[in-house]
Rosetta silent file (secondary structure, phi, psi, omega in degrees, C-alpha in Angstrom):
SEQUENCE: XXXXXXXXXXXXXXXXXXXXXXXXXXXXXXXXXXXXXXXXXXXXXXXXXXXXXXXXXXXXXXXXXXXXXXXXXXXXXXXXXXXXXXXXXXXXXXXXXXXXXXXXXXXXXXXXXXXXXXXXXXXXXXXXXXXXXXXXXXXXXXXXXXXXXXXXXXXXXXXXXXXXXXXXXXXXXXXXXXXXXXXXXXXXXXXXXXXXXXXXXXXXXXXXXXXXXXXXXXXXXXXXXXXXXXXXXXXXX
SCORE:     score description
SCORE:     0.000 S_00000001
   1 L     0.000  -47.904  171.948    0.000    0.000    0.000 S_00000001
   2 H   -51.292  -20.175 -161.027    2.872    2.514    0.816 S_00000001
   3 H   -93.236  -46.530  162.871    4.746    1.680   -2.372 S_00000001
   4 H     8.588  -95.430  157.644    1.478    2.647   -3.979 S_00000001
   5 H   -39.576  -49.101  173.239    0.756    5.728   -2.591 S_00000001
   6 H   -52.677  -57.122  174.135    4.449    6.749   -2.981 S_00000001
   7 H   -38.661  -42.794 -178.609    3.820    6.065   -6.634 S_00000001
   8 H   -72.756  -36.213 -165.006    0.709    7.778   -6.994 S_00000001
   9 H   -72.704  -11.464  176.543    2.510   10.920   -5.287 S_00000001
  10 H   -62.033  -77.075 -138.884    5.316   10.690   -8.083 S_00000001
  11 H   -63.178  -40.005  149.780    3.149   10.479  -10.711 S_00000001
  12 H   -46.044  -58.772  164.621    1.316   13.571   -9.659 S_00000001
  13 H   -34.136  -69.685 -153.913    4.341   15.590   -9.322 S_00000001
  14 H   -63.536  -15.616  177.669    5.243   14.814  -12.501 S_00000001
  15 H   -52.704  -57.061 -177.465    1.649   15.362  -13.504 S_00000001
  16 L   -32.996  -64.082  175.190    1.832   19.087  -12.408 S_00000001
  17 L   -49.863  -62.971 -177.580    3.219   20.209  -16.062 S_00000001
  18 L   -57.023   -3.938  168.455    1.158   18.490  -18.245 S_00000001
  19 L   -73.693  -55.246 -161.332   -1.997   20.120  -16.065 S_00000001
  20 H   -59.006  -93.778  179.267   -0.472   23.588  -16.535 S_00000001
  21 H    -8.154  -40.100 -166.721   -0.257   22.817  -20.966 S_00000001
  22 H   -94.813  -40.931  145.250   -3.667   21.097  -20.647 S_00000001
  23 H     0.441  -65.210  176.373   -5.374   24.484  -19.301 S_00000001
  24 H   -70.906  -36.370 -136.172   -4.119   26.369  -21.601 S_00000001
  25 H   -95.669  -32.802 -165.778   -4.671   24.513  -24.562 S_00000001
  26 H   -82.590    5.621 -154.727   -8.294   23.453  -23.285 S_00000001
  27 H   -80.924  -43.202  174.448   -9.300   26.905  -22.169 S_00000001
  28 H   -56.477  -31.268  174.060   -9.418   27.147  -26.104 S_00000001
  29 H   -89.368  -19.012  164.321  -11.398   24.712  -26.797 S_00000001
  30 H   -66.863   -9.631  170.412  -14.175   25.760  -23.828 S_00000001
  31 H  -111.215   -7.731  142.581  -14.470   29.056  -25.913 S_00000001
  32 H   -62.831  -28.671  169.212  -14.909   27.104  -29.299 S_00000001
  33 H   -61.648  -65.672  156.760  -17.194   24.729  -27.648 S_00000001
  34 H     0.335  -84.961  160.508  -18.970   28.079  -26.531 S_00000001
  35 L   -25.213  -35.466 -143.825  -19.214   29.267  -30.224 S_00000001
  36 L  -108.905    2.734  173.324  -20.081   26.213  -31.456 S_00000001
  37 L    82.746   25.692  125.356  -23.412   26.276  -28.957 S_00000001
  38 L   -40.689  105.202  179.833  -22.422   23.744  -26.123 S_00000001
  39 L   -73.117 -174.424 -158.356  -23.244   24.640  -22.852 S_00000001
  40 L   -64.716  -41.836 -168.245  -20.714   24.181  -19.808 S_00000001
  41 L   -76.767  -61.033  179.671  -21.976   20.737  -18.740 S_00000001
  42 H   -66.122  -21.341  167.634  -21.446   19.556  -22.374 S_00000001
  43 H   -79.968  -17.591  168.698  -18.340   20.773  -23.023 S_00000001
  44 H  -116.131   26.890 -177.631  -16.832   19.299  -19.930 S_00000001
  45 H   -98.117  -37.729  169.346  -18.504   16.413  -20.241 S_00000001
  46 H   -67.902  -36.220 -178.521  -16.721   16.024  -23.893 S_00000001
  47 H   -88.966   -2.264 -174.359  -13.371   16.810  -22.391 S_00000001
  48 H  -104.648   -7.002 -173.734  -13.497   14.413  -19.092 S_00000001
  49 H   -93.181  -47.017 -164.232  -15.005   11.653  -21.507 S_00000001
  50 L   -97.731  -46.599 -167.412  -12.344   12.361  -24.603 S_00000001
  51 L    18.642   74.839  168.578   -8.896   13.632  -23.482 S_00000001
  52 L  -146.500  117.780  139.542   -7.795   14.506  -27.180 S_00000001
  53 L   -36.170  -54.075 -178.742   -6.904   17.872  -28.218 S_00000001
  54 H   -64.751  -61.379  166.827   -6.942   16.715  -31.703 S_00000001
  55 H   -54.189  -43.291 -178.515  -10.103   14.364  -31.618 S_00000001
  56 H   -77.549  -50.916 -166.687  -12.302   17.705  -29.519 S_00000001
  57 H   -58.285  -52.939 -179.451  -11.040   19.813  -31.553 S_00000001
  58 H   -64.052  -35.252  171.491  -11.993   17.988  -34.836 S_00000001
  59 H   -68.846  -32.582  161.771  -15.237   16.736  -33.166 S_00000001
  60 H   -29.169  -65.118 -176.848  -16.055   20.479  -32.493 S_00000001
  61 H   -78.506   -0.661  168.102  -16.124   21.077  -36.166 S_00000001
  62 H   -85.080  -37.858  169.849  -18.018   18.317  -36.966 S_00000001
  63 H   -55.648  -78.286  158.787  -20.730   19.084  -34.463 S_00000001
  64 L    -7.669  -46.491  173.114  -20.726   22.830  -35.564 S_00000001
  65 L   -53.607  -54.382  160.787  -21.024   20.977  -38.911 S_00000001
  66 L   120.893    1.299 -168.633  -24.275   19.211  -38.496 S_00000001
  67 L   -61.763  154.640 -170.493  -22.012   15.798  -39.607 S_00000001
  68 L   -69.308  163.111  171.223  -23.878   12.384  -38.792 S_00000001
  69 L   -80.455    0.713 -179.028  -22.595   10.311  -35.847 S_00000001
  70 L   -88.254  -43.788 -174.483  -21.147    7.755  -38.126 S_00000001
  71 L   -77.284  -13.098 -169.976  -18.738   10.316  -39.468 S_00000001
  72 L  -107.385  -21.007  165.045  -18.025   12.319  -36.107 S_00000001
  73 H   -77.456  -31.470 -159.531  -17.237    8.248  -35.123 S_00000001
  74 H   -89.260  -28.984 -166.476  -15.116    7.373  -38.106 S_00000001
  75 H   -63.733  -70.505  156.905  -13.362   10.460  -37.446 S_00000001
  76 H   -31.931  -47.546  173.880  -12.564    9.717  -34.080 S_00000001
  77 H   -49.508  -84.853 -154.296  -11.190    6.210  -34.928 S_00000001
  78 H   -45.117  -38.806 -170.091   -8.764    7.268  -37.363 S_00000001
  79 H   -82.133   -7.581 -175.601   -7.331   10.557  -35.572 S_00000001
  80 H  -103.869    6.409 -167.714   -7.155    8.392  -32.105 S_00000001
  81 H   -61.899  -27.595  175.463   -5.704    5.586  -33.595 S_00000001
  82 H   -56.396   -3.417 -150.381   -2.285    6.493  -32.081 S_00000001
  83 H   -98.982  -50.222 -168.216   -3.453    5.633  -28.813 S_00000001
  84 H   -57.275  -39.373  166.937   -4.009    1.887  -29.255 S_00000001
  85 H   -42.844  -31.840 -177.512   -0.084    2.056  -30.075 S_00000001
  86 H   -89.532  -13.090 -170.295    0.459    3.679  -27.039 S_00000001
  87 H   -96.994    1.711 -178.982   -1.483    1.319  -24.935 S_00000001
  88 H   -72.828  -50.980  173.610    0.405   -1.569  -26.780 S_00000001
  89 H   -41.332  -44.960 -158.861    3.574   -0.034  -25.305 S_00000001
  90 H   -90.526  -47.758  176.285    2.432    0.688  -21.993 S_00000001
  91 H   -26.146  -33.742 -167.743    1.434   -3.279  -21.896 S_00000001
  92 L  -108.728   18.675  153.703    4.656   -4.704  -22.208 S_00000001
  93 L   -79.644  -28.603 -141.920    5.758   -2.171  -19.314 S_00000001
  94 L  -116.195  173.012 -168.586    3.262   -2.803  -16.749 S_00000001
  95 L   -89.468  168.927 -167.631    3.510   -6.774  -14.876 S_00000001
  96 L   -71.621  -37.783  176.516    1.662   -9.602  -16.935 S_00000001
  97 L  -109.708   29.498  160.896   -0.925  -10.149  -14.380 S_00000001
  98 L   -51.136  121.110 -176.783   -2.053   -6.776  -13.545 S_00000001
  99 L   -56.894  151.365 -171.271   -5.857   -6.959  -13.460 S_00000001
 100 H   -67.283  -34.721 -141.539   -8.401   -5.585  -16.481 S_00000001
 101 H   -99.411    9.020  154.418   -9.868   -3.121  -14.272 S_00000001
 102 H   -77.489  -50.136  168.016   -6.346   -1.406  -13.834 S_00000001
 103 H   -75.335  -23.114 -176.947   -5.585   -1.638  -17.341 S_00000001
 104 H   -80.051   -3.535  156.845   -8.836   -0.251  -18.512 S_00000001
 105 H   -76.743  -38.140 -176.768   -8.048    3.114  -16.173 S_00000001
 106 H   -50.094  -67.035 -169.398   -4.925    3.059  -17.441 S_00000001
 107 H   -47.224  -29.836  170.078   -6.522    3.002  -21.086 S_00000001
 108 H   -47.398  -50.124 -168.032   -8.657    5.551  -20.005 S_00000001
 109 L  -104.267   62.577  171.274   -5.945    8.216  -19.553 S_00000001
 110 L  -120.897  126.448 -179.900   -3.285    7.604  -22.227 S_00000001
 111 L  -137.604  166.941 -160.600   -2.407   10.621  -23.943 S_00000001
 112 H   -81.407  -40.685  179.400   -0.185   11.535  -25.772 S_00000001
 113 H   -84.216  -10.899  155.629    1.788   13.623  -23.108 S_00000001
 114 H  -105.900   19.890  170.774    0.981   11.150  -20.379 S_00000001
 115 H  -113.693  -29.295  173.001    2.021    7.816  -22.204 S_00000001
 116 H   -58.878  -38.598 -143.656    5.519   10.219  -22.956 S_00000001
 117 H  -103.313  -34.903 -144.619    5.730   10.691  -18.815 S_00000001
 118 H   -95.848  -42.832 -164.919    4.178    6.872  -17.873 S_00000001
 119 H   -64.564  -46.245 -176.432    6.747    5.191  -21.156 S_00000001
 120 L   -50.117  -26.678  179.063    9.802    6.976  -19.543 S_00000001
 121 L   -72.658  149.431  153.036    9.849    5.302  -16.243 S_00000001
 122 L   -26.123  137.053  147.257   12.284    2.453  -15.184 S_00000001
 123 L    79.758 -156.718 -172.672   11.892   -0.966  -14.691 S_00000001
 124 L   -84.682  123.540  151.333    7.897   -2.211  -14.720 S_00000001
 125 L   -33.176  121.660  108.129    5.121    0.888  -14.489 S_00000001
 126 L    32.881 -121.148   59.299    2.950    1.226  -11.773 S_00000001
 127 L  -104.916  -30.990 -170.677   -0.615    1.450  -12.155 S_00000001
 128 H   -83.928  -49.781  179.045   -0.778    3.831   -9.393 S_00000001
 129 H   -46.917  -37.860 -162.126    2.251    6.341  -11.130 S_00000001
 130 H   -80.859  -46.414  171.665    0.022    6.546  -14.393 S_00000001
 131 H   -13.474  -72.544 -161.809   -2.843    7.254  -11.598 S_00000001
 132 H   -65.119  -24.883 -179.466   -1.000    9.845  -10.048 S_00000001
 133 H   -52.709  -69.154 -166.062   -0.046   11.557  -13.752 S_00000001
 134 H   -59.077   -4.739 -173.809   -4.246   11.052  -14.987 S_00000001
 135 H   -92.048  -33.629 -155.699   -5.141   12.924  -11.121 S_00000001
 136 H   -75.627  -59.354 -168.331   -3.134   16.173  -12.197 S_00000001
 137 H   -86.860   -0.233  148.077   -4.028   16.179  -15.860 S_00000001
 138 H   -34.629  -79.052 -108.066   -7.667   15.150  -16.096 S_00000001
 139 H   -97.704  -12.760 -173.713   -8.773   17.765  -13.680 S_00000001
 140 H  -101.435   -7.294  161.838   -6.295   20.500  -15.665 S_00000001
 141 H   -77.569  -30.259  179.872   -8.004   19.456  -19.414 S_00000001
 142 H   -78.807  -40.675 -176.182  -11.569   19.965  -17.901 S_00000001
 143 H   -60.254  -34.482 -173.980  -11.016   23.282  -15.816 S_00000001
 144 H   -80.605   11.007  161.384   -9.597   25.103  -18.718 S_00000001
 145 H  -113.134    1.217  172.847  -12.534   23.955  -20.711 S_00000001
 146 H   -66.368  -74.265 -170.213  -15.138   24.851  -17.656 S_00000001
 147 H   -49.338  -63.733 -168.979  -13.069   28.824  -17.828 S_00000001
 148 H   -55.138   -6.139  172.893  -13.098   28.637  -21.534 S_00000001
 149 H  -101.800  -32.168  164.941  -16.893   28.162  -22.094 S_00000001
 150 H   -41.342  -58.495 -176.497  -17.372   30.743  -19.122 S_00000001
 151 H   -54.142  -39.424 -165.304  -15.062   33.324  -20.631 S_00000001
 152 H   -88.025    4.196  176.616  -16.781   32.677  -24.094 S_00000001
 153 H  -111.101  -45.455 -153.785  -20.284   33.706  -22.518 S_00000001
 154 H  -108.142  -21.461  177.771  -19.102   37.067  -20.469 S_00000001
 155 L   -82.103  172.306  157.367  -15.604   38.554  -22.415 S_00000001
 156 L   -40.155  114.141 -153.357  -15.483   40.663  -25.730 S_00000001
 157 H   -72.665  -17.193  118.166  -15.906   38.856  -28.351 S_00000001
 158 H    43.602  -65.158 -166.196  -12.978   41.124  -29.566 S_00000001
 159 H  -101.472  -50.532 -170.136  -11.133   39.149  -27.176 S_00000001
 160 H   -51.960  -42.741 -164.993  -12.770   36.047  -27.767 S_00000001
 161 H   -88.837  -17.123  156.423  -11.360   35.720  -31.276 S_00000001
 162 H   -63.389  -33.555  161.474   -8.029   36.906  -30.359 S_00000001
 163 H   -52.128  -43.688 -159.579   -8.065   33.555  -27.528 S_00000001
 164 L   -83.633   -0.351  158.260   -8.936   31.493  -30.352 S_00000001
 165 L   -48.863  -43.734  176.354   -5.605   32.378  -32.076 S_00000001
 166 H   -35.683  -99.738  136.284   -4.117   29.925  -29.338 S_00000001
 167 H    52.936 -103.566  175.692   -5.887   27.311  -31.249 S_00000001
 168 H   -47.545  -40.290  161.510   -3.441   27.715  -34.287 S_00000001
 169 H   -51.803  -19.530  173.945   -0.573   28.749  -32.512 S_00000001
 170 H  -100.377  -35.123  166.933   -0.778   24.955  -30.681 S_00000001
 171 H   -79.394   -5.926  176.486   -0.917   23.375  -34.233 S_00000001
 172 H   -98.718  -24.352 -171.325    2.045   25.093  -35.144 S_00000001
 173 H   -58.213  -69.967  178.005    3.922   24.363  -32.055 S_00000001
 174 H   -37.607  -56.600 -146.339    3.125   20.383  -32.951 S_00000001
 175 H   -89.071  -58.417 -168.020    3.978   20.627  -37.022 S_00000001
 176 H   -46.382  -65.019 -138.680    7.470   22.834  -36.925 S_00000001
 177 H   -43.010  -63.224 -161.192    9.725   21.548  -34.372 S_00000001
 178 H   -50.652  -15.315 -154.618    9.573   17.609  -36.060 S_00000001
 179 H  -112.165  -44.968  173.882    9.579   19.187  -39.492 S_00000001
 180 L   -22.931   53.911 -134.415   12.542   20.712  -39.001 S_00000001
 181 L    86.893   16.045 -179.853   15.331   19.151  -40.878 S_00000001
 182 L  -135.545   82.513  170.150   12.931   16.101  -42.077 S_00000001
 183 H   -48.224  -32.715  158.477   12.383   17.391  -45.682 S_00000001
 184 H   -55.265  -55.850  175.939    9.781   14.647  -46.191 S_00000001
 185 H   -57.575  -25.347  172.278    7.704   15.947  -43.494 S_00000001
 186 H   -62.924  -54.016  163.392    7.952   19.115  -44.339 S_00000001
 187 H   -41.769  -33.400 -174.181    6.788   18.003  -47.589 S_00000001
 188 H   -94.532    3.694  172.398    3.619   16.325  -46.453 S_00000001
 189 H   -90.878  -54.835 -151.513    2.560   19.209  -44.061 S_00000001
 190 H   -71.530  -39.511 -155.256    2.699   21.810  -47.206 S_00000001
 191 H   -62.522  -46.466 -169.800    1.201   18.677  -49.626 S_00000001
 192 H   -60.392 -104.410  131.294   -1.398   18.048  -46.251 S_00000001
 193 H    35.712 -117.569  159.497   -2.089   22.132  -46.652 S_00000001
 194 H    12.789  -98.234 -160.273   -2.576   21.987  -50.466 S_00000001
 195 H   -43.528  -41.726  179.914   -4.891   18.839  -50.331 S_00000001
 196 H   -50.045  -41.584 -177.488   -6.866   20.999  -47.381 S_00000001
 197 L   -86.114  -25.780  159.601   -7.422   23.737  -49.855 S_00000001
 198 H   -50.855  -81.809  169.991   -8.282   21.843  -52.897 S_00000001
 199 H   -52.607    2.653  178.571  -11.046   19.904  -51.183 S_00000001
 200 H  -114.698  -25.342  173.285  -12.358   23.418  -49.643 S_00000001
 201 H  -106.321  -39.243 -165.520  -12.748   25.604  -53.024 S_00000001
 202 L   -49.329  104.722 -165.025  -12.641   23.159  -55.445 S_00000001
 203 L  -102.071   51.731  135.459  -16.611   22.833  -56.029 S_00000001
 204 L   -62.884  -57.033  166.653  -16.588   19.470  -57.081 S_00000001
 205 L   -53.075  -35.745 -155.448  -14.904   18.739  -53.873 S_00000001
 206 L   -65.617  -68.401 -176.728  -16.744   21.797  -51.857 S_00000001
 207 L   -38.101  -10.616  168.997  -20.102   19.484  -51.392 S_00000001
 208 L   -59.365   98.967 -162.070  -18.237   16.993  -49.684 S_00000001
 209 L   -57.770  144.535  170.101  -19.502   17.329  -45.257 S_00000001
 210 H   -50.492  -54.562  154.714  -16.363   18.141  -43.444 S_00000001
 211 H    11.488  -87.292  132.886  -16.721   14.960  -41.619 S_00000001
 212 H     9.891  -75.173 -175.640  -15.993   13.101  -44.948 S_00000001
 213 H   -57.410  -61.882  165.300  -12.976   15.404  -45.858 S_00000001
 214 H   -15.101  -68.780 -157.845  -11.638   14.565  -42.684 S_00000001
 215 H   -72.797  -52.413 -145.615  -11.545   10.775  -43.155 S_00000001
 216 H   -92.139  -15.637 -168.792  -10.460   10.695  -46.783 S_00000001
 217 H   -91.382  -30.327 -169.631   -7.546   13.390  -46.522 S_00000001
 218 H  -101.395  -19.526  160.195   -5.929   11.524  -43.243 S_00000001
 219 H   -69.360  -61.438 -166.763   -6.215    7.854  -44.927 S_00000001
 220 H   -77.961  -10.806  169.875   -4.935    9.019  -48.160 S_00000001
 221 H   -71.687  -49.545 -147.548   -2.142   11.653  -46.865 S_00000001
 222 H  -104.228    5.798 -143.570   -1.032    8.988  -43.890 S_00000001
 223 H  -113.385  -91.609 -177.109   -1.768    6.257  -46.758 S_00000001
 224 H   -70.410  -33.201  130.445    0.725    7.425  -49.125 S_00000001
 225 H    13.497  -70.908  176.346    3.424    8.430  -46.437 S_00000001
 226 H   -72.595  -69.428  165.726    3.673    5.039  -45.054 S_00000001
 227 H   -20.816  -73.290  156.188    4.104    3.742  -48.308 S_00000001
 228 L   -58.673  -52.428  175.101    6.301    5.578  -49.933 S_00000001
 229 L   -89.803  -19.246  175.039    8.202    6.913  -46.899 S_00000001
 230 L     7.896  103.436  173.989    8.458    3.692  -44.476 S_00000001
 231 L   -50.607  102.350 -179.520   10.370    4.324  -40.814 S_00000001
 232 L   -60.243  138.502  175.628   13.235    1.799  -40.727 S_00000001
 233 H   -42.788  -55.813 -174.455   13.256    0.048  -37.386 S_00000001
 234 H   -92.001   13.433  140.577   16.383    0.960  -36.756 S_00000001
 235 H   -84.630   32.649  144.955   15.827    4.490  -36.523 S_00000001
 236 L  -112.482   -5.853  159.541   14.862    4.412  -32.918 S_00000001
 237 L   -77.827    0.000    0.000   17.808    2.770  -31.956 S_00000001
């Protein structure tokens, strides 16, 4: 029980950053949620449910959209699909007979910035360290989308649409640094880009539900990628 506890109190420390980042980033999406006609309850009912930046964000605009639940589902698959990789990881970390109802919390909270904090430890994982990580940053992706739906009812919108610059300014953060010096990627972000803009004037393409757009631009971008481009093993050693 002590080693436990100790564990859980790590994991919260370490937790602490990844609250502050999920605040910020979520504050933005409680004043897009806002916009997008969600009241308080539903918007932090999507982010304590969801814990994807990417996935809220995108389900925002499909909701906003009027897109069907098959397509606001399909959507979701594909852009969360990193995660079953991450819980494949975190499997062969954690001991062999660690109980389902441990791994399915675990599974709950795997993010991308808490499967980086939970993969890094020594030795065998915890259940209780990823705990203590999932106590800090749960509770710091829902307040800053609780402030962020508030703020989107009582400031200027003035000011609201200067907040929602964050928004882009957090996708750019993600796409440079890795693009740096990796001339493919760089290619497939402006190609990614392009293909975005194509399917948005072109109006063959323009009748197409965002939803849709979604699906077919991240299979066939992440499609031909893989293909073409293929990660050699032994560049992670």
């Amino acid at each position: 029980m002590k080693t436990n506890i100790k564990e859980w109190k790590s994991g919260l420390k370490n937790g602490i950053p990844i609250a502050i980042g999920y605040f910020a980033v979520s504050f933005t999406f409680g004043i897009l949620a806002e916009q997008a006609g969600l009241n308080p309850f539903e918007a932090v009912l999507m982010s304590v449910t969801n814990l994807t930046s990417a996935g809220q964000f995108a389900g925002l605009t499909l909701i906003a959209g009027a897109a069907t639940i098959v397509e606001i589902a399909v959507t979701q698959l594909i852009i969360n699909s990193r995660y079953f990789l991450m819980s494949f990881a975190l499997s062969q970390k954690i001991d062999p007979n660690t109980s389902f109802f441990h791994r399915s919390i675990m599974a709950y909270g795997i993010t991308d910035e808490v499967f980086g904090v939970t993969v890094a430890v020594p030795g065998k994982l915890n259940p209780y360290y990823a705990y203590g990580v999932m106590s800090a940053a749960v509770p710091g992706w829902a307040l800053g989308t609780l402030f962020g739906v508030i703020s989107g009812n009582i400031l200027p919108p003035r000011l609201i649409s200067a907040l929602s610059i964050a928004l882009f300014g957090m996708l750019i953060a993600v796409i440079i640094p890795p693009a740096k010096g990796d001339k493919v990627l760089t290619g497939l972000i402006v190609i990614s880009m392009v293909l975005s803009l194509l399917f948005a004037e072109l109006p063959i393409l323009e009748s197409i539900s965002s939803g849709v757009k979604i699906i077919i631009l991240t299979i066939l971008i992440a499609g031909i990628a893989a293909f073409a481009f293929p990660v050699k093993e032994d560049t992670y050693e």
